[in-house]
C-alpha cells in the first residue's frame, strides 16, 4: 500500500479536491490511503475562533465557524449530488454544533485550556476528511472515511502530543487492511489524533506530514507521497538561480542539513518514522502531477553532481574571540559556550583553532552585553551583515579535492571567505561570506558545480526511480 498526503492548498476548494481525486485514481493499483489537511486557512481561522471566544466575543467566534461552514458547503455542492450533499451537510452541522458548544464553553470561562485549543483545531481536518471521502466516492474513487482520533494514539500533551507507535499500529492494523482489501481508499484527517482515554489531541501545527509518516510506518507502506504546491526540492533557490534544478533523490540527512540552513523543504523531523522504516518519501506537486518531484530516503543514490544542493541563510553575524592567554585551556571553550547559552544565542556554525573561536549566529542585534562579557576571555570582534552558504552532499564524504574546488570557485570569483566549517558527518561544507557577496557566490557555485554537469536526471527526463537504479 502507499500513503498519499494532501496539504491545505491541495484540498482548498472543489477544483482542488477534484484534482486530488484524479491523482489518487492513477494510483489505485498500489492500494492508496489518503491523508488530508484542513482546507487551506481553516486551521488559522479555528485558532482565531478559540482566541476570540476566550476574550468573550462569542458572536465573532460563531461568525468564523459560519464562514468555515460556507466554504465546505460550497465545495460539497459543487461535487456531490443533492442527496449526498445533504448527508454531508448533516455531518458537517453535527461537527460544527460541537465546535459551537465548545466556543460557548470557552466564552463562558473567559479562558482557553490547552485541551480545548486542540479540540477546536481538530475540527478542520475532521470536516475536510469527511468531505474528501464523500467527494472521492462521487468522483468514481471508492473511498471510506476513517477517524484519526481513534486510530492515531498519542499521549495527552497539548498542543503537540507524542504518538505512541505500539497502540497506533495495533489500531491501524485492525481498521485499515479490511478497507484496502475491499478496494476502498481510506481517507483520514492528518494532524488530529486521540489519547488512549479518548481525549482529542493534535500533532502540532503542520502535523499532517507527520501523520502520513506515522501511518506509513505503521502499515509498512512501500512509499509515502507528500503532495504540495511545489515540484519537489530544488538544487537552490530559483529566485537566485533561474537554472535551479529539481533534485531527483535526496538522503534524509542531506534534507535535514538543508532545512537547518534555511532551505524551504518539508521539515525532515516529521519524516522520521518513515525513514526509520526505510520507506521512501516523495514530494510531489498536485498542480503538476506528471512531474517527478523529489524522493527523500534514508540513503539516496548518487546524483549527477558532487553536491546535492546549495542553501543560503542571510542575516548572519559573526564574532571572533582571540584568547591568547588561554592557549590549551578547556576553560576558554567552556566559558564561551556558557555565555552563548546565557544569552540564548544558538550558534549556526562554530570554528575553533587554538585559542581563537569564530561563532556565526542568526540576526544582527546589538550584542553589547555579550561583547563586554566576552572581553573577559580575550579580544572580541563583531561583524554583522554576513550570510552562510551551505553545500550539502553525501557523496563528498571521503572525496579528495572537494574543498579546493569549492574554494577555488570562490577565489576565481574574487569573493572573500570569512569563516569555514565542514560538518563532522562530512556531508556538508558551510562557510560565511559578506551578505553583499551572497547571491553572486551561490550563482557561481551553482554554475560550476551543477550547471556544468549537464545531462542530469531532470534534463534527460528520466524519473527519480530510474536514477535510483542507475
Ligand atoms: N492543518 C494543520 C495546520 O495548518 C496541519 C497541517 O496542515 O499539516 O497546521
Ligand atoms: Mg504543511
Coordinates of C-alpha atoms and ligand atoms in Angstrom, one line a residue:
X1 CA 0.0 0.0 0.0
X2 CA 1.0 3.6 -0.3
X3 CA 0.2 6.7 1.7
X4 CA -0.8 9.9 -0.2
X5 CA -0.9 13.1 1.9
X6 CA -2.6 16.3 0.5
X7 CA -1.9 19.6 2.2
X8 CA -4.3 22.5 2.7
X9 CA -3.9 24.1 -0.7
X10 CA -4.5 20.7 -2.4
X11 CA -8.0 20.5 -0.8
X12 CA -8.8 24.2 -0.6
X13 CA -11.9 24.1 -2.8
X14 CA -13.9 21.9 -5.2
X15 CA -11.4 22.3 -8.1
X16 CA -8.5 21.3 -5.9
X17 CA -10.4 18.3 -4.5
X18 CA -11.3 17.1 -8.0
X19 CA -7.6 17.3 -8.9
X20 CA -6.8 15.2 -5.8
X21 CA -9.4 12.6 -6.7
X22 CA -7.9 12.3 -10.2
X23 CA -4.4 11.9 -8.8
X24 CA -5.5 9.2 -6.4
X25 CA -7.3 7.4 -9.3
X26 CA -4.0 6.9 -11.1
X27 CA -2.6 5.0 -8.0
X28 CA -5.4 2.6 -7.3
X29 CA -3.3 -0.4 -8.2
X30 CA -1.0 0.4 -5.4
X31 CA -3.7 0.5 -2.7
X32 CA -3.5 4.1 -1.6
X33 CA -4.6 5.6 1.7
X34 CA -5.2 9.3 1.7
X35 CA -4.3 11.7 4.5
X36 CA -5.7 15.2 4.1
X37 CA -5.1 18.6 5.9
X38 CA -7.8 21.0 6.7
X39 CA -8.8 23.3 3.8
X40 CA -6.2 25.9 3.4
X41 CA -6.5 28.7 6.0
X42 CA -9.1 26.8 8.1
X43 CA -6.7 25.9 11.0
X44 CA -5.7 29.6 11.3
X45 CA -9.4 30.5 11.4
X46 CA -10.0 27.9 14.2
X47 CA -7.1 29.3 16.2
X48 CA -8.8 32.7 15.9
X49 CA -12.2 31.2 16.8
X50 CA -10.8 29.9 20.1
X51 CA -9.0 33.1 20.8
X52 CA -11.9 35.4 20.3
X53 CA -14.2 33.1 22.3
X54 CA -11.7 33.2 25.2
X55 CA -12.0 37.0 25.0
X56 CA -15.7 36.6 25.5
X57 CA -16.6 37.6 21.9
X58 CA -18.8 34.7 21.2
X59 CA -20.7 36.2 18.3
X60 CA -17.4 36.7 16.4
X61 CA -16.4 33.1 17.1
X62 CA -19.7 31.9 15.7
X63 CA -19.3 34.0 12.6
X64 CA -15.9 32.5 12.0
X65 CA -17.4 29.0 12.3
X66 CA -20.2 30.0 9.8
X67 CA -17.6 31.1 7.3
X68 CA -15.9 27.8 7.6
X69 CA -19.2 26.0 7.1
X70 CA -20.0 28.1 4.0
X71 CA -16.7 27.0 2.3
X72 CA -17.4 23.3 3.0
X73 CA -21.0 23.5 1.9
X74 CA -20.0 25.3 -1.3
X75 CA -17.3 22.7 -2.2
X76 CA -19.7 19.9 -1.4
X77 CA -22.5 21.3 -3.5
X78 CA -20.0 21.6 -6.4
X79 CA -19.1 18.0 -6.3
X80 CA -21.8 15.9 -4.7
X81 CA -25.2 15.1 -5.9
X82 CA -28.0 16.6 -3.9
X83 CA -28.7 13.6 -1.6
X84 CA -25.0 13.2 -0.8
X85 CA -24.6 16.9 -0.3
X86 CA -27.4 16.9 2.2
X87 CA -25.9 13.9 4.0
X88 CA -22.6 15.7 4.2
X89 CA -24.3 18.9 5.4
X90 CA -25.8 16.9 8.3
X91 CA -22.4 15.5 9.4
X92 CA -20.9 19.0 9.0
X93 CA -23.5 20.5 11.1
X94 CA -23.2 17.9 13.8
X95 CA -19.4 18.6 14.0
X96 CA -19.9 22.4 13.9
X97 CA -22.5 22.0 16.6
X98 CA -19.8 20.5 18.8
X99 CA -17.5 23.4 17.8
X100 CA -20.2 25.9 18.7
X101 CA -20.8 24.3 22.1
X102 CA -17.0 24.3 22.7
X103 CA -16.8 28.0 21.7
X104 CA -19.7 28.8 24.0
X105 CA -18.0 27.0 26.9
X106 CA -14.7 28.8 26.3
X107 CA -16.5 32.2 26.2
X108 CA -18.3 31.4 29.5
X109 CA -15.0 30.6 31.1
X110 CA -13.3 33.6 29.6
X111 CA -10.2 31.4 29.1
X112 CA -8.9 28.7 27.0
X113 CA -7.4 25.4 28.2
X114 CA -4.7 23.7 26.1
X115 CA -7.1 20.7 25.7
X116 CA -9.9 23.0 24.4
X117 CA -7.4 24.6 22.0
X118 CA -6.6 21.2 20.5
X119 CA -10.2 20.2 20.4
X120 CA -11.1 23.4 18.4
X121 CA -8.3 22.9 15.9
X122 CA -9.3 19.3 15.3
X123 CA -12.5 20.3 13.5
X124 CA -10.6 21.5 10.4
X125 CA -9.2 18.0 9.5
X126 CA -12.3 16.3 10.7
X127 CA -14.7 18.1 8.3
X128 CA -12.2 18.2 5.4
X129 CA -11.6 14.4 5.5
X130 CA -15.3 13.6 5.6
X131 CA -15.8 15.9 2.6
X132 CA -12.9 14.4 0.7
X133 CA -14.1 10.8 1.4
X134 CA -17.6 11.8 0.0
X135 CA -16.1 13.6 -2.9
X136 CA -13.9 10.6 -3.9
X137 CA -17.0 8.4 -4.0
X138 CA -18.8 10.9 -6.1
X139 CA -15.9 11.2 -8.5
X140 CA -15.5 7.4 -9.0
X141 CA -12.8 6.7 -6.4
X142 CA -14.4 4.2 -4.0
X143 CA -13.4 5.5 -0.5
X144 CA -14.1 5.1 3.2
X145 CA -13.7 7.8 5.8
X146 CA -11.7 6.6 8.8
X147 CA -11.4 8.5 12.1
X148 CA -7.8 9.5 13.0
X149 CA -8.9 10.4 16.6
X150 CA -9.4 6.7 17.2
X151 CA -6.5 5.4 15.1
X152 CA -3.5 7.6 15.8
X153 CA -2.9 7.2 19.5
X154 CA -0.9 9.7 21.4
X155 CA -0.2 10.9 25.0
X156 CA -2.4 13.7 26.2
X157 CA 0.0 16.5 25.7
X158 CA -1.2 19.8 24.1
X159 CA -0.7 21.5 21.7
X160 CA 1.6 18.8 20.2
X161 CA 1.1 15.3 21.5
X162 CA 3.6 12.4 21.2
X163 CA 2.4 9.5 19.2
X164 CA 2.6 6.0 20.7
X165 CA 3.7 3.7 17.9
X166 CA 2.5 0.4 19.6
X167 CA -1.2 1.2 20.1
X168 CA -1.3 3.3 16.9
X169 CA 0.0 0.3 14.9
X170 CA -2.5 -2.0 16.5
X171 CA -5.5 0.2 15.8
X172 CA -4.4 0.9 12.2
X173 CA -3.8 -2.7 11.5
X174 CA -7.3 -3.5 12.8
X175 CA -9.1 -0.8 10.8
X176 CA -7.2 -0.2 7.5
X177 CA -6.4 -3.6 5.9
X178 CA -10.1 -4.6 5.7
X179 CA -10.8 -1.4 3.8
X180 CA -7.9 -1.9 1.4
X181 CA -8.9 -5.5 0.7
X182 CA -12.3 -4.2 -0.3
X183 CA -10.5 -1.9 -2.8
X184 CA -11.6 1.2 -0.8
X185 CA -9.3 4.2 -0.4
X186 CA -9.3 5.0 3.4
X187 CA -9.4 8.8 3.9
X188 CA -8.0 10.1 7.2
X189 CA -7.6 13.6 8.6
X190 CA -3.9 14.5 9.2
X191 CA -2.8 16.4 12.3
X192 CA -5.5 15.0 14.6
X193 CA -5.2 12.1 17.0
X194 CA -6.5 10.9 20.3
X195 CA -5.2 9.7 23.6
X196 CA -5.9 6.2 24.9
X197 CA -8.5 7.6 27.2
X198 CA -10.3 9.3 24.3
X199 CA -9.1 12.8 24.6
X200 CA -8.7 14.7 21.3
X201 CA -5.1 15.7 20.5
X202 CA -3.1 17.1 17.7
X203 CA 0.4 16.6 16.5
X204 CA 1.2 20.3 16.4
X205 CA 0.9 22.8 13.6
X206 CA 2.0 21.4 10.2
X207 CA 1.5 17.9 11.7
X208 CA -0.2 16.3 8.7
X209 CA 3.1 15.3 7.2
X210 CA 3.9 13.6 10.5
X211 CA 0.5 11.8 10.4
X212 CA 1.4 10.5 6.9
X213 CA 4.8 9.2 8.1
X214 CA 3.3 7.6 11.3
X215 CA 0.6 5.8 9.2
X216 CA 3.1 4.8 6.5
X217 CA 5.5 3.3 9.1
X218 CA 2.7 1.5 11.0
X219 CA 1.3 -0.1 7.9
X220 CA 4.7 -0.7 6.3
X221 CA 3.8 1.4 3.2
X222 CA 6.0 0.9 0.1
X223 CA 6.0 4.7 -0.4
X224 CA 4.7 7.9 1.1
X225 CA 3.7 10.7 -1.2
X226 CA 3.6 14.3 0.1
X227 CA 1.5 16.3 -2.4
X228 CA 2.1 20.0 -2.1
X229 CA 2.2 23.0 -4.4
X230 CA 5.9 22.8 -5.5
X231 CA 7.6 20.3 -7.7
X232 CA 9.9 18.8 -5.0
X233 CA 13.1 20.1 -3.7
X234 CA 15.4 22.2 -6.0
X235 CA 19.2 22.4 -6.1
X236 CA 19.0 26.0 -4.9
X237 CA 16.6 28.9 -4.5
X238 CA 15.2 29.5 -8.0
X239 CA 14.8 33.3 -7.3
X240 CA 18.6 33.4 -7.1
X241 CA 19.4 30.9 -9.9
X242 CA 16.9 30.6 -12.7
X243 CA 18.7 27.3 -13.6
X244 CA 18.0 25.7 -10.3
X245 CA 17.1 22.0 -11.0
X246 CA 14.8 19.6 -9.4
X247 CA 16.6 17.1 -7.2
X248 CA 15.5 13.6 -8.1
X249 CA 16.6 11.9 -4.9
X250 CA 18.0 13.2 -1.7
X251 CA 19.2 11.5 1.5
X252 CA 17.4 12.1 4.8
X253 CA 20.5 13.6 6.4
X254 CA 21.0 15.9 3.4
X255 CA 17.4 17.1 3.6
X256 CA 17.8 17.8 7.3
X257 CA 21.0 19.7 6.8
X258 CA 19.4 21.8 4.1
X259 CA 16.4 22.6 6.3
X260 CA 18.7 23.7 9.1
X261 CA 20.3 26.2 6.7
X262 CA 17.2 27.8 5.5
X263 CA 16.1 25.8 2.5
X264 CA 12.3 25.7 2.2
X265 CA 11.9 22.0 2.3
X266 CA 9.5 19.8 4.0
X267 CA 10.5 19.5 7.7
X268 CA 12.6 16.3 7.8
X269 CA 11.9 15.7 11.5
X270 CA 8.3 14.9 10.6
X271 CA 9.5 12.1 8.3
X272 CA 11.5 10.2 10.9
X273 CA 9.0 7.3 11.4
X274 CA 9.2 6.7 7.7
X275 CA 13.0 7.0 7.5
X276 CA 13.4 4.6 10.4
X277 CA 11.4 2.0 8.5
X278 CA 13.3 2.8 5.3
X279 CA 10.2 4.0 3.5
X280 CA 10.9 6.4 0.6
X281 CA 9.0 9.7 0.8
X282 CA 8.2 11.5 -2.5
X283 CA 7.5 15.3 -2.6
X284 CA 5.1 16.0 -5.5
X285 CA 3.1 18.9 -6.9
X286 CA -0.6 18.4 -7.0
X287 CA -0.9 21.2 -9.7
X288 CA 1.6 19.3 -11.9
X289 CA 1.0 15.7 -11.1
X290 CA 3.1 14.4 -14.0
X291 CA 6.3 16.0 -12.7
X292 CA 8.6 13.6 -10.9
X293 CA 9.2 15.6 -7.7
X294 CA 11.9 14.6 -5.2
X295 CA 12.3 11.3 -3.3
X296 CA 13.7 11.5 0.2
X297 CA 15.1 8.3 1.5
X298 CA 17.5 7.0 4.2
X299 CA 20.3 6.8 1.8
X300 CA 19.9 8.3 -1.7
X301 CA 21.5 7.2 -4.9
X302 CA 24.5 9.3 -6.1
X303 CA 23.4 12.3 -8.1
X304 CA 24.8 13.8 -11.2
X305 CA 26.8 16.5 -9.3
X306 CA 29.2 16.1 -6.4
X307 CA 26.8 18.1 -4.2
X308 CA 23.0 17.7 -3.8
X309 CA 22.1 21.3 -3.2
X310 CA 23.2 24.8 -2.0
X311 CA 21.4 26.6 0.8
X312 CA 21.8 30.3 1.6
X313 CA 21.0 31.7 5.0
X314 CA 21.1 35.5 5.3
X315 CA 21.1 37.9 8.2
X316 CA 24.0 36.3 10.0
X317 CA 26.6 37.9 12.3
X318 CA 29.9 36.5 13.3
X319 CA 32.1 37.2 16.2
X320 CA 35.7 36.3 16.6
X321 CA 37.3 35.8 20.0
X322 CA 41.1 35.7 20.4
X323 CA 42.2 34.5 23.7
X324 CA 46.0 34.0 23.6
X325 CA 46.2 33.7 27.4
X326 CA 44.0 30.6 27.2
X327 CA 46.1 28.6 24.8
X328 CA 45.4 24.9 25.5
X329 CA 42.8 25.8 28.2
X330 CA 39.5 23.9 28.2
X331 CA 38.0 26.7 30.3
X332 CA 38.0 29.0 27.3
X333 CA 35.5 26.9 25.3
X334 CA 33.5 26.2 28.4
X335 CA 33.2 29.9 29.2
X336 CA 32.5 30.8 25.6
X337 CA 29.6 28.3 25.3
X338 CA 28.2 29.2 28.7
X339 CA 28.0 32.8 27.7
X340 CA 26.2 31.9 24.5
X341 CA 23.7 29.8 26.4
X342 CA 23.2 32.5 28.9
X343 CA 22.4 34.9 26.1
X344 CA 20.1 32.4 24.4
X345 CA 22.2 32.6 21.2
X346 CA 22.2 29.3 19.4
X347 CA 25.3 29.2 17.1
X348 CA 24.8 28.4 13.4
X349 CA 28.4 27.4 12.9
X350 CA 31.5 27.4 15.1
X351 CA 35.1 27.2 14.1
X352 CA 37.8 26.8 16.8
X353 CA 41.5 26.7 16.4
X354 CA 43.9 27.0 19.3
X355 CA 42.9 30.0 21.3
X356 CA 40.7 31.5 18.6
X357 CA 37.0 30.9 18.2
X358 CA 34.6 32.2 15.5
X359 CA 30.9 31.9 16.0
X360 CA 28.2 32.6 13.5
X361 CA 24.8 33.5 14.8
X362 CA 21.5 34.5 13.3
X363 CA 20.5 38.1 13.4
X364 CA 22.4 41.3 13.8
X365 CA 21.1 42.5 17.1
X366 CA 23.3 44.6 19.2
X367 CA 25.4 42.2 21.3
X368 CA 26.7 44.9 23.6
X369 CA 26.5 42.9 26.9
X370 CA 27.7 39.7 25.3
X371 CA 30.7 41.5 23.7
X372 CA 31.6 43.1 27.1
X373 CA 31.4 39.7 28.8
X374 CA 33.4 38.0 26.1
X375 CA 36.1 40.6 26.5
X376 CA 36.9 38.9 29.8
X377 CA 38.1 36.0 27.7
X378 CA 40.1 37.9 25.1
X379 CA 39.9 40.3 22.2
X380 CA 36.5 40.4 20.5
X381 CA 35.5 41.4 17.0
X382 CA 31.8 41.6 15.9
X383 CA 30.8 41.6 12.3
X384 CA 27.2 41.9 11.1
X385 CA 25.8 41.7 7.5
X386 CA 27.1 38.2 6.8
X387 CA 25.5 35.1 5.1
X388 CA 26.1 31.4 5.4
X389 CA 26.4 29.3 2.3
X390 CA 25.9 25.6 2.9
X391 CA 26.7 23.0 0.3
X392 CA 25.2 19.6 1.0
X393 CA 26.1 16.2 -0.5
X394 CA 26.5 12.8 1.0
X395 CA 28.8 12.0 -2.0
X396 CA 31.5 14.3 -0.8
X397 CA 32.3 12.0 2.2
X398 CA 35.9 10.9 1.8
X399 CA 36.3 12.6 -1.6
X400 CA 39.6 14.4 -2.1
X401 CA 39.7 17.8 -3.6
X402 CA 36.1 18.9 -2.9
X403 CA 37.0 21.8 -0.6
X404 CA 39.6 23.0 -3.1
X405 CA 37.1 23.0 -5.9
X406 CA 34.6 25.0 -3.9
X407 CA 37.1 27.5 -2.6
X408 CA 38.7 27.7 -6.0
X409 CA 35.4 28.8 -7.5
X410 CA 35.1 31.4 -4.8
X411 CA 38.6 32.7 -5.3
X412 CA 38.2 33.0 -9.0
X413 CA 35.0 35.0 -8.4
X414 CA 37.1 37.3 -6.1
X415 CA 34.9 36.6 -3.1
X416 CA 36.4 36.6 0.4
X417 CA 35.5 33.9 2.8
X418 CA 35.2 34.8 6.4
X419 CA 34.8 31.5 8.2
X420 CA 34.7 27.8 7.2
X421 CA 33.2 24.7 8.7
X422 CA 32.9 21.2 7.5
X423 CA 30.3 19.1 9.3
X424 CA 31.7 16.2 11.3
X425 CA 29.5 13.9 9.2
X426 CA 31.3 15.2 6.1
X427 CA 28.1 15.7 4.2
X428 CA 28.2 19.4 4.1
X429 CA 30.6 22.3 3.7
X430 CA 29.5 25.7 5.2
X431 CA 31.1 29.0 5.0
X432 CA 30.4 32.6 5.7
X433 CA 30.7 35.5 3.2
X434 CA 29.6 39.1 3.4
X435 CA 26.0 39.4 2.7
X436 CA 26.7 41.6 -0.3
X437 CA 28.6 38.7 -2.0
X438 CA 26.0 36.1 -1.1
X439 CA 23.9 36.0 -4.3
X440 CA 27.0 36.0 -6.6
X441 CA 28.6 33.2 -4.5
X442 CA 25.5 31.0 -4.9
X443 CA 25.3 31.7 -8.6
X444 CA 28.9 31.0 -9.3
X445 CA 28.9 27.8 -7.2
X446 CA 25.7 26.6 -8.9
X447 CA 27.0 27.4 -12.3
X448 CA 30.2 25.4 -11.8
X449 CA 29.0 22.6 -9.6
X450 CA 25.6 21.9 -11.1
X451 CA 25.0 23.5 -14.5
X452 CA 28.2 22.2 -15.9
X453 CA 27.0 18.6 -15.2
X454 CA 24.5 18.6 -18.0
X455 CA 22.5 15.5 -18.7
X456 CA 21.2 15.5 -15.2
X457 CA 18.1 13.5 -14.2
X458 CA 15.7 16.3 -14.7
X459 CA 17.1 17.3 -18.1
X460 CA 17.1 13.9 -19.7
X461 CA 13.6 13.4 -18.3
X462 CA 14.5 10.1 -16.6
X463 CA 12.4 9.6 -13.5
X464 CA 13.6 9.6 -9.9
X465 CA 13.2 5.9 -9.8
X466 CA 15.3 5.3 -12.8
X467 CA 18.0 7.5 -11.3
X468 CA 17.8 5.4 -8.1
X469 CA 18.5 2.3 -10.2
X470 CA 21.3 3.8 -12.3
Ligands
LIG1 N1 -4.0 21.9 9.3 C1 -2.8 21.9 10.2 C2 -2.1 23.2 10.1 O1 -2.4 24.1 9.4 C3 -1.9 20.7 10.0 C4 -1.4 20.6 8.6 O2 -1.9 21.1 7.6 O3 -0.3 20.0 8.4 O4 -1.1 23.4 10.9
LIG2 MG1 2.5 21.6 5.7

